[in-house]
PDB file of C-alpha atoms in Angstrom:
ATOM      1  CA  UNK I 105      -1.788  41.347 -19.701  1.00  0.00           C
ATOM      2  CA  UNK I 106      -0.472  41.585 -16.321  1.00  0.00           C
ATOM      3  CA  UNK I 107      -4.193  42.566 -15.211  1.00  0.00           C
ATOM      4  CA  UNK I 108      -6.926  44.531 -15.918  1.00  0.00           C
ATOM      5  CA  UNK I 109      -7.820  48.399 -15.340  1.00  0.00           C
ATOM      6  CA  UNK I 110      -8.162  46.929 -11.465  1.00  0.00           C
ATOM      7  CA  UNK I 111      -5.995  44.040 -10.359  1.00  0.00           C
ATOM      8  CA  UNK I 112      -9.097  41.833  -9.974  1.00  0.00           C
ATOM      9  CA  UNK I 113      -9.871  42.527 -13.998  1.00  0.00           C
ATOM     10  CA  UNK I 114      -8.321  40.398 -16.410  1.00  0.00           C
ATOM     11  CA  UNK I 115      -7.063  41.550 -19.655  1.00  0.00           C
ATOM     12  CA  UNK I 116      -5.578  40.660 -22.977  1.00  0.00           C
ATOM     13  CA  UNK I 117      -4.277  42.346 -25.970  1.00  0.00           C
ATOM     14  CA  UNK I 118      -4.897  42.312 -29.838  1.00  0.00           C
ATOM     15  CA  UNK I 119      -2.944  42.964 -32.004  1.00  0.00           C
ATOM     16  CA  UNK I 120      -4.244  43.913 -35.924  1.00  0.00           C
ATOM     17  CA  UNK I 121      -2.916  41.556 -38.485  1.00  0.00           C
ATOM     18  CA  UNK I 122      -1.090  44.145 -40.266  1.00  0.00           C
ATOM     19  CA  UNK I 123       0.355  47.027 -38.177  1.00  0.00           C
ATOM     20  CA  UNK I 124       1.604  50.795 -39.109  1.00  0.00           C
ATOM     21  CA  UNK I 125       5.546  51.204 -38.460  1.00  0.00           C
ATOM     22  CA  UNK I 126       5.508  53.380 -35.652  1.00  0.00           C
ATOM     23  CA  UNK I 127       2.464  52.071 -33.693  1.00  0.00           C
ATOM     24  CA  UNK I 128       3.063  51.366 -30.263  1.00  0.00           C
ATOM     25  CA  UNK I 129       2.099  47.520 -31.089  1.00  0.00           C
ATOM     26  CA  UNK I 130       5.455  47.153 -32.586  1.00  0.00           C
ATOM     27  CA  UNK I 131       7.339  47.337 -29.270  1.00  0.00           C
ATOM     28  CA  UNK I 132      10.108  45.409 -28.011  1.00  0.00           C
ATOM     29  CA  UNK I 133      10.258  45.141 -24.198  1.00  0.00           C
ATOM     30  CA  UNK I 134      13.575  45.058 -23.290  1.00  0.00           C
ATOM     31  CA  UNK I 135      13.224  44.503 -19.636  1.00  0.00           C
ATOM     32  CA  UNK I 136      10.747  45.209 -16.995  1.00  0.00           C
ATOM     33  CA  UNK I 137       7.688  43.580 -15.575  1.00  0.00           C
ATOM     34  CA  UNK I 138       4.758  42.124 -17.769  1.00  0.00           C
ATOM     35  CA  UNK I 139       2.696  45.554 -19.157  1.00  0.00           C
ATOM     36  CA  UNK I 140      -0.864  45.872 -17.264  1.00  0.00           C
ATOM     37  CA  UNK I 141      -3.822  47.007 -18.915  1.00  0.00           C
ATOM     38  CA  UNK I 142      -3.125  50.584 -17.466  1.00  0.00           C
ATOM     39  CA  UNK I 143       0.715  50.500 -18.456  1.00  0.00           C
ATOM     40  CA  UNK I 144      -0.240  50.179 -22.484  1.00  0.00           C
ATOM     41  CA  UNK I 145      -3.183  52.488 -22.436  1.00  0.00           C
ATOM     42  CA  UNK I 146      -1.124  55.263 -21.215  1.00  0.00           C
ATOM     43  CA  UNK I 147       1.799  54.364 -23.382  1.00  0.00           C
ATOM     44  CA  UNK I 148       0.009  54.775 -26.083  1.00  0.00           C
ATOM     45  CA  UNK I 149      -1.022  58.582 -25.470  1.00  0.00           C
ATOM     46  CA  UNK I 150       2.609  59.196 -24.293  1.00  0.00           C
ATOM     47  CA  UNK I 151       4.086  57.446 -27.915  1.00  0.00           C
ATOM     48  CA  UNK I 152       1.320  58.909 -29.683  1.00  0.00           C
ATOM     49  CA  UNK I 153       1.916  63.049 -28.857  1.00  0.00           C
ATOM     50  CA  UNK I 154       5.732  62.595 -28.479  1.00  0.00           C
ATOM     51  CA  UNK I 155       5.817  61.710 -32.033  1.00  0.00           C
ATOM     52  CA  UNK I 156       4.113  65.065 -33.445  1.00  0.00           C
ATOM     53  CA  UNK I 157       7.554  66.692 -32.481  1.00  0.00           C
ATOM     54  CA  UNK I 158      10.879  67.081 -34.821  1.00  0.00           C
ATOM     55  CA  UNK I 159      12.635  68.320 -31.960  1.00  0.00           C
ATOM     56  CA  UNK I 160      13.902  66.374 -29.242  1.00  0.00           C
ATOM     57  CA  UNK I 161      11.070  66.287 -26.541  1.00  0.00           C
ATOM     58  CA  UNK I 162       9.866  64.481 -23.689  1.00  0.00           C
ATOM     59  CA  UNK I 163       5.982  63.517 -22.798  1.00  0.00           C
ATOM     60  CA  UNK I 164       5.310  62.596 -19.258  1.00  0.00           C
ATOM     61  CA  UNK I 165       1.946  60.599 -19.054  1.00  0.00           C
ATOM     62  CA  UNK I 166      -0.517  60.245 -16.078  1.00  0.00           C
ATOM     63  CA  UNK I 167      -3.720  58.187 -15.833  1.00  0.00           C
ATOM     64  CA  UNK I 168      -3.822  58.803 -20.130  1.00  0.00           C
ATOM     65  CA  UNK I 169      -2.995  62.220 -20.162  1.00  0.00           C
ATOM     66  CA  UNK I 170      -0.047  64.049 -20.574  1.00  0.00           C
ATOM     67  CA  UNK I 171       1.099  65.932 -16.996  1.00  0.00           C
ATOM     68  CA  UNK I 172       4.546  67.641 -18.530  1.00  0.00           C
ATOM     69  CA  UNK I 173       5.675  67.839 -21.955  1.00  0.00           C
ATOM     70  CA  UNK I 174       8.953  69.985 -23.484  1.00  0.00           C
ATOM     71  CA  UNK I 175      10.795  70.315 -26.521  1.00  0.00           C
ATOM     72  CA  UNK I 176      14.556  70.974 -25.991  1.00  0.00           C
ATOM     73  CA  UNK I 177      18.179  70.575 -27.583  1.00  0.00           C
ATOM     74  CA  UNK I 178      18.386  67.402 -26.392  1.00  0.00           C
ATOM     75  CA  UNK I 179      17.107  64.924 -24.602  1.00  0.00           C
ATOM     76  CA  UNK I 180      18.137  65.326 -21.265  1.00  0.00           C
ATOM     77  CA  UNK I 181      17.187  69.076 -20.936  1.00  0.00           C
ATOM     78  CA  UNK I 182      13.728  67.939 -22.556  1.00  0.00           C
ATOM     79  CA  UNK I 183      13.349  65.645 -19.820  1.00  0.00           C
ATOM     80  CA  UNK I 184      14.127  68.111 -17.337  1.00  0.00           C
ATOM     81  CA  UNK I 185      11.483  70.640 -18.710  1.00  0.00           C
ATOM     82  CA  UNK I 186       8.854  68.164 -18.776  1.00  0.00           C
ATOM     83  CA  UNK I 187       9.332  66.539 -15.278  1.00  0.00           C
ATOM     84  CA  UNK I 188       9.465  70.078 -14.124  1.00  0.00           C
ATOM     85  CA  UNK I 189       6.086  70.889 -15.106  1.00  0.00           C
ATOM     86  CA  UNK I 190       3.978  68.520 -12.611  1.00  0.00           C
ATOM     87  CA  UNK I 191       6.943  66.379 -10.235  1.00  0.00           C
ATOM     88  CA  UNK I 192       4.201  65.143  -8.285  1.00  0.00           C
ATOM     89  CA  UNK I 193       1.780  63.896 -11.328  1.00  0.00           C
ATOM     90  CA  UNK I 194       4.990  62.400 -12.911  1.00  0.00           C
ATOM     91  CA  UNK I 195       5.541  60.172  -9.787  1.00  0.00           C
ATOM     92  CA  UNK I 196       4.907  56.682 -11.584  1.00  0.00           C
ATOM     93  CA  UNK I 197       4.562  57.568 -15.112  1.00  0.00           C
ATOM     94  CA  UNK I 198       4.978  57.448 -18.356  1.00  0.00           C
ATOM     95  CA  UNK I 199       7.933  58.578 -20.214  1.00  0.00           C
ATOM     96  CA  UNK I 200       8.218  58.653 -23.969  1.00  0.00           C
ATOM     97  CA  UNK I 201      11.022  59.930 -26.000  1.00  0.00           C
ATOM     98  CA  UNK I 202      11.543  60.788 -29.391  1.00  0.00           C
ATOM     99  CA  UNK I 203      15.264  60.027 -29.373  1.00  0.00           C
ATOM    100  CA  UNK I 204      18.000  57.813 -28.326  1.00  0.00           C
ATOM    101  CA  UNK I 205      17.884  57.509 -24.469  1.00  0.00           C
ATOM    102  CA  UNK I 206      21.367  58.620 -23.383  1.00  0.00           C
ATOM    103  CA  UNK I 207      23.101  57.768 -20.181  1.00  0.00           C
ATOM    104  CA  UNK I 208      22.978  61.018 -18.912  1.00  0.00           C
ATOM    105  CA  UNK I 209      19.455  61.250 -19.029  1.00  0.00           C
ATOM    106  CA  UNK I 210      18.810  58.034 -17.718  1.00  0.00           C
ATOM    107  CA  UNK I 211      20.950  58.736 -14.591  1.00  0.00           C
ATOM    108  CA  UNK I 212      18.195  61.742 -14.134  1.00  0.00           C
ATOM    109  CA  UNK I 213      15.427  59.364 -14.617  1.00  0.00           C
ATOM    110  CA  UNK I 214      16.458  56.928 -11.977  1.00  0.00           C
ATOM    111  CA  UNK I 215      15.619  59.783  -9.570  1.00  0.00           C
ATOM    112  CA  UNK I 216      11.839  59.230  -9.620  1.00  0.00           C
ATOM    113  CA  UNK I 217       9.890  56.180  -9.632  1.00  0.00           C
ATOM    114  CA  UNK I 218       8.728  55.262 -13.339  1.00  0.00           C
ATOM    115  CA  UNK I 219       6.365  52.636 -14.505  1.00  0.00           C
ATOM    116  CA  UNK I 220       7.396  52.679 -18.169  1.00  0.00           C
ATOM    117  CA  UNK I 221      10.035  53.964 -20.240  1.00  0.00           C
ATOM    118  CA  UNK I 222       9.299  54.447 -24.239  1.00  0.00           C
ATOM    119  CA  UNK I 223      12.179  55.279 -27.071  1.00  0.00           C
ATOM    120  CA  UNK I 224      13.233  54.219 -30.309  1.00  0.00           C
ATOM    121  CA  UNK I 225      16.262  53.252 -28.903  1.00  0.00           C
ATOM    122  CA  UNK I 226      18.606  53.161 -26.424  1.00  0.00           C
ATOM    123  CA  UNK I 227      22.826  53.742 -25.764  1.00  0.00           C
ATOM    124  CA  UNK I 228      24.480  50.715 -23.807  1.00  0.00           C
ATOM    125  CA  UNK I 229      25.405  52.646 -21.488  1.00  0.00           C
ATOM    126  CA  UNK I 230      21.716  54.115 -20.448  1.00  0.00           C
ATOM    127  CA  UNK I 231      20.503  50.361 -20.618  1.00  0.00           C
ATOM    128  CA  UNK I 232      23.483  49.669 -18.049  1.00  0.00           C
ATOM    129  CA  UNK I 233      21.702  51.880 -15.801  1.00  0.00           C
ATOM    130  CA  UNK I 234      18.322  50.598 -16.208  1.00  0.00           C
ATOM    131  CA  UNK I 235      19.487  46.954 -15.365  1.00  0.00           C
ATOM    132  CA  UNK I 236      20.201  48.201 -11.541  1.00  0.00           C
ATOM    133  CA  UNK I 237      16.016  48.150 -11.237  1.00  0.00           C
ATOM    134  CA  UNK I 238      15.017  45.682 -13.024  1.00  0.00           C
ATOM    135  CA  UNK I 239      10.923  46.366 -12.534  1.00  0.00           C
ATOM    136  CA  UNK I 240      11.382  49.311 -14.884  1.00  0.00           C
ATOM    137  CA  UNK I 241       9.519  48.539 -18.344  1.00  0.00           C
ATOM    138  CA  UNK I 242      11.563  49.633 -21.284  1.00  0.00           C
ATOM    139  CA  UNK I 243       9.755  49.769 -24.702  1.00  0.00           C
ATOM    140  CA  UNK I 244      11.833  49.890 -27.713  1.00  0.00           C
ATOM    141  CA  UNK I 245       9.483  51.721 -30.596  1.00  0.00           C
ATOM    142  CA  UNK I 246      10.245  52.911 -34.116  1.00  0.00           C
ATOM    143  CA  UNK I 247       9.935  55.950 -34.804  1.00  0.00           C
ATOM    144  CA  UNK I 248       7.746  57.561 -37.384  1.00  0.00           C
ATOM    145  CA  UNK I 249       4.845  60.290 -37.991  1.00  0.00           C
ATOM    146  CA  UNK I 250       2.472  57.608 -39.474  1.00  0.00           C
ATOM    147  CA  UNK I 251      -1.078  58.013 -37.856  1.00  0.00           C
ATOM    148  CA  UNK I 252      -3.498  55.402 -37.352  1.00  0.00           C
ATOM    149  CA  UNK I 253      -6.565  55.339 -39.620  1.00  0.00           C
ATOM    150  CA  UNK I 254      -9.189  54.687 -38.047  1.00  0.00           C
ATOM    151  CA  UNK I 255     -10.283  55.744 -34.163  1.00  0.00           C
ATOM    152  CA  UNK I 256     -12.268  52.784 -32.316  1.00  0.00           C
ATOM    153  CA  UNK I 257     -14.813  53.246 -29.070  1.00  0.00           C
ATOM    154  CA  UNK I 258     -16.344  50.315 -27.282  1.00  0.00           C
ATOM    155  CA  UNK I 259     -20.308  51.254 -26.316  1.00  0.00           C
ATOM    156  CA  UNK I 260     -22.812  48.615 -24.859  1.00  0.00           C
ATOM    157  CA  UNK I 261     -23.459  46.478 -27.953  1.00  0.00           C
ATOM    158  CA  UNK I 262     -21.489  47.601 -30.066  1.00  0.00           C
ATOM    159  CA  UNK I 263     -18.739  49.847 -31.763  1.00  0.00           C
ATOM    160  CA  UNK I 264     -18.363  53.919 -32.610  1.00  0.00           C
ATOM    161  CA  UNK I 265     -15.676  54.339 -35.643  1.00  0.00           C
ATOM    162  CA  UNK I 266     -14.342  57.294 -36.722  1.00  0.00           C
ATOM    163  CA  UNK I 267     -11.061  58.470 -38.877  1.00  0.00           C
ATOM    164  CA  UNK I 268      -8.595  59.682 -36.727  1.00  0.00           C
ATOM    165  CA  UNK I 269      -7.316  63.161 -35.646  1.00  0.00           C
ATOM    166  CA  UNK I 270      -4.580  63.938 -38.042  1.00  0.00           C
ATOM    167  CA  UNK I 271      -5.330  66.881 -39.194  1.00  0.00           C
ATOM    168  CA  UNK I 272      -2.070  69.198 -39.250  1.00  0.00           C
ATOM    169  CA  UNK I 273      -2.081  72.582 -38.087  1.00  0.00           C
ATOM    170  CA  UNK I 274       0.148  75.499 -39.809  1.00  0.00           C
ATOM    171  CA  UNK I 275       0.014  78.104 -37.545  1.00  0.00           C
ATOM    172  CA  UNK I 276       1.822  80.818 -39.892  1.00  0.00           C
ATOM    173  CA  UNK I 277      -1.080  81.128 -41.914  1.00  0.00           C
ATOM    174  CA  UNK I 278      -3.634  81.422 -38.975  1.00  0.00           C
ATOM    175  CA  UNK I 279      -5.457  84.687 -38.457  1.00  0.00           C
ATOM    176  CA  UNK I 280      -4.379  86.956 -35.905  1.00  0.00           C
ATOM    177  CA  UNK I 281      -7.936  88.776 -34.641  1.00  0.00           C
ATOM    178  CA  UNK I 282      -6.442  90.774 -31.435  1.00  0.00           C
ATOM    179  CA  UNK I 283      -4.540  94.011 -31.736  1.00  0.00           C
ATOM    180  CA  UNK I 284      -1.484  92.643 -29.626  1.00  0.00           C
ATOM    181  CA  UNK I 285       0.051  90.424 -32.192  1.00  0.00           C
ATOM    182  CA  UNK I 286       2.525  87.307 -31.209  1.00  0.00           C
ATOM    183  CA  UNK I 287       5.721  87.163 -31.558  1.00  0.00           C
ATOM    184  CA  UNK I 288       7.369  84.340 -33.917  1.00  0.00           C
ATOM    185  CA  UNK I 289       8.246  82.677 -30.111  1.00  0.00           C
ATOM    186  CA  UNK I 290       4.871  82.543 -29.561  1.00  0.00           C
ATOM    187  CA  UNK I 291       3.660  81.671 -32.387  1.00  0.00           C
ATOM    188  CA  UNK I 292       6.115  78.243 -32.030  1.00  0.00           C
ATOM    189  CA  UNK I 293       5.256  78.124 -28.396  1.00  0.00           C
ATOM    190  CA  UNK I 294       1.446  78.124 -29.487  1.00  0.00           C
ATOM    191  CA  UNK I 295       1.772  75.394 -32.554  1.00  0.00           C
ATOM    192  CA  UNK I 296       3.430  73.453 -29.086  1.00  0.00           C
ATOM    193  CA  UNK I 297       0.553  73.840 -27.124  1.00  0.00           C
ATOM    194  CA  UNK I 298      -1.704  73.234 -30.163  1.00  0.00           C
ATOM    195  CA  UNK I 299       0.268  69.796 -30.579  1.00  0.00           C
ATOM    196  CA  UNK I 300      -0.300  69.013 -26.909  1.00  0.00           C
ATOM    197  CA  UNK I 301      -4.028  69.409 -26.037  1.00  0.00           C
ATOM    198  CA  UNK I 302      -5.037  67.076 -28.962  1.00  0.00           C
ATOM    199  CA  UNK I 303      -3.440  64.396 -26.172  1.00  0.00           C
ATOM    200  CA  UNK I 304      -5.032  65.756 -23.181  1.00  0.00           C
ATOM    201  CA  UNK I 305      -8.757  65.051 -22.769  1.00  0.00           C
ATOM    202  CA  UNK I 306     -11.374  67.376 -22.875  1.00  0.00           C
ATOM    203  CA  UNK I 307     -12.082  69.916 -21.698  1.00  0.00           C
ATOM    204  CA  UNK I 308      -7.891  70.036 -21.701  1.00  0.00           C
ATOM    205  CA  UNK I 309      -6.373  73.663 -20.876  1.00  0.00           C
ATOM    206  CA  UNK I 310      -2.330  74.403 -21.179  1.00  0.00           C
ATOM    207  CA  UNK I 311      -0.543  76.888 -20.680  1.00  0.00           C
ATOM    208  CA  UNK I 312       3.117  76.810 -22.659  1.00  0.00           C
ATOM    209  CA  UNK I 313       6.031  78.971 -22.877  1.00  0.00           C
ATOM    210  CA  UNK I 314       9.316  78.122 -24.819  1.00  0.00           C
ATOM    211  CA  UNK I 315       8.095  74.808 -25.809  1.00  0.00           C
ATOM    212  CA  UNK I 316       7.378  73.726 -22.524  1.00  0.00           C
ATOM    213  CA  UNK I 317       4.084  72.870 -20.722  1.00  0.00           C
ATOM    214  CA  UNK I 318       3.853  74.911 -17.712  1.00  0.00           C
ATOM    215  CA  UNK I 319       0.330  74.063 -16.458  1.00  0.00           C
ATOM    216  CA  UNK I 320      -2.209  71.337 -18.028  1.00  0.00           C
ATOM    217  CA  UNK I 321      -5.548  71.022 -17.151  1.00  0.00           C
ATOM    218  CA  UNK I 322      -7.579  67.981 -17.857  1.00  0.00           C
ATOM    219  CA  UNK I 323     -10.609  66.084 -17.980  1.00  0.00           C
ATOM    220  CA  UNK I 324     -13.392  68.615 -16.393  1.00  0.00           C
ATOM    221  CA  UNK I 325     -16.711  69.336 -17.348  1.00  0.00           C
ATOM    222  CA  UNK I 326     -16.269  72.897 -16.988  1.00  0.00           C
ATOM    223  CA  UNK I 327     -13.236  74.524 -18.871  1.00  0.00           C
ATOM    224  CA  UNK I 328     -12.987  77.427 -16.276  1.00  0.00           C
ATOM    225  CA  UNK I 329     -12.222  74.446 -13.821  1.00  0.00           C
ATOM    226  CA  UNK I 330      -9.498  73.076 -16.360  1.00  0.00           C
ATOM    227  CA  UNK I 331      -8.380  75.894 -16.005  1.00  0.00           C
ATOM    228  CA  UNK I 332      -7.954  76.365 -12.675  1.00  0.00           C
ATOM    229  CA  UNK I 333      -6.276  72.775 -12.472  1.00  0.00           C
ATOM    230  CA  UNK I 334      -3.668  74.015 -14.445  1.00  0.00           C
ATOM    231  CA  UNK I 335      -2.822  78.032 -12.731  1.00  0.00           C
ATOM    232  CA  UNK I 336      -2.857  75.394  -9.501  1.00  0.00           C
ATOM    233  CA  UNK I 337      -0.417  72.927 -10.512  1.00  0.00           C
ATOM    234  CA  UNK I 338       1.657  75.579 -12.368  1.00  0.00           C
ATOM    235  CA  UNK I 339       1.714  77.691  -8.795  1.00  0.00           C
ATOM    236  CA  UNK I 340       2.124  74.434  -6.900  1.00  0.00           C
ATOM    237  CA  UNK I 341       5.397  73.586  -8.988  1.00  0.00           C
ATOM    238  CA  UNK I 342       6.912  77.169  -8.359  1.00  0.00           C
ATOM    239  CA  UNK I 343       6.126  78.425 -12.174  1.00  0.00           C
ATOM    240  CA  UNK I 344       4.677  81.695 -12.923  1.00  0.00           C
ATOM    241  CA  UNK I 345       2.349  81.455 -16.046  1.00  0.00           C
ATOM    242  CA  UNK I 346       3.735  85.304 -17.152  1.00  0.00           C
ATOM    243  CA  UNK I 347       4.028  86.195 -20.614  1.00  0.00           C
ATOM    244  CA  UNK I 348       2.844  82.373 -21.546  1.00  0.00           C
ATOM    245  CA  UNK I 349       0.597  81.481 -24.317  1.00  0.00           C
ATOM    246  CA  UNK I 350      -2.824  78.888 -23.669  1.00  0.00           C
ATOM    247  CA  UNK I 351      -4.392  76.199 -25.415  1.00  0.00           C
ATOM    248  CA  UNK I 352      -7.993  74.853 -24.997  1.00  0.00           C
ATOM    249  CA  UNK I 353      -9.756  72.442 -27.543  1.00  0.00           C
ATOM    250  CA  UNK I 354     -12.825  74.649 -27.582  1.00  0.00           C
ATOM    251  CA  UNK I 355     -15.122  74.834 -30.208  1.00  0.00           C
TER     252      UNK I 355
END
């Protein structure tokens, strides 16, 4: 790797012998500086969530969790909805697609300063922008809803393995226990959210409405605090949190 977590760290990366279709290991860099340590890590989260979604939608990844994310028509308006969510968070980060990166939304893109750029593939004319700054990373993934296996954490001395996190939510059938019931909008915007926080870490609050992320909260010990975190950065982006549904990986 370029470096380590810190430029004084040095860093490689391993590859298993036989890797899933889909799996961010399988990428083609089609221009852009060598990766860093940092620059896969994130990827990864960013490829990983982007891929729950049929949809075409746009994750926006910062230090390894996800700081705007948002389903849309197409790509470009998905793009819009996520950067939308946390402009300054998404200053140098990671953007992964589930679609062909067009030209239009690459012309958007080129407004803010990106470290790495992730889709299955991309028009000639959107990779005809991307050549006029050449620093910009661009991965080239398959994509596909296969799931790793297995889940690994490096302790002192040795290794914690568990499956992964793949279990699959349908929200239709979930019990409604409050006397205002959702709407079916809400219901879709909270399977969204749902899909989201099992990429943000814990204790990971965020608030959603029409399949758009419109405050995340992430990393705190205390959930009120998460919380907080994300009512701030929605007010300090201009969004009101009205009428929007929440997510929190609580017990």
């Amino acid at each position: 790797m370029r470096y380590g977590e810190n430029p004084h760290q040095k860093a490689a990366f391993y590859i298993e012998p036989k890797i899933q279709n889909g799996s961010l290991a399988n990428f083609k860099q089609i221009q852009g500086k060598e990766l860093s340590f940092n620059n896969l890590n994130d990827s990864d989260t960013a490829w990983e969530c982007v891929k729950l979604f049929s949809e075409p939608t746009c994750v926006i990844v910062k230090h390894a969790n996800p700081c705007g994310v948002c389903s849309a028509k197409n790509i470009k308006n998905a793009y819009e909805g996520a950067f939308s969510t946390d402009p300054t968070s998404s200053f140098g980060g990671i953007i992964a697609i589930n679609k062909e990166m067009d030209s239009e939304t690459a012309e958007l893109i080129m407004n803010q300063f990106v470290e790495v750029i992730i889709a299955p593939s991309y028009s000639e004319a959107a990779l005809s922008i991307f050549k006029t700054k050449v620093n910009i990373r661009l991965l080239e993934v398959e994509i596909n809803t296969l799931e790793n296996n297995l889940d690994f954490k490096k302790i002192g001395g040795g290794w914690l393995v568990q499956t992964s996190d793949n279990h699959k939510l349908n929200i239709n059938i979930c019990k409604v226990v409050t006397k205002l019931k959702p709407s079916a909008e809400q219901l879709e915007d909270l399977n969204f959210a749902w899909e989201v926080a099992r990429h943000v870490k814990s204790n990971a609050i965020i608030f959603c409405k029409d399949k758009k992320t419109l405050g995340v909260g992430a990393g705190q010990m205390s959930r009120v605090d998460s919380t907080r975190i994300a009512a701030i950065k929605a007010g300090n982006a201009g969004i009101s949190l009205t009428n929007s549904v929440v997510a929190s990986d609580a017990f």
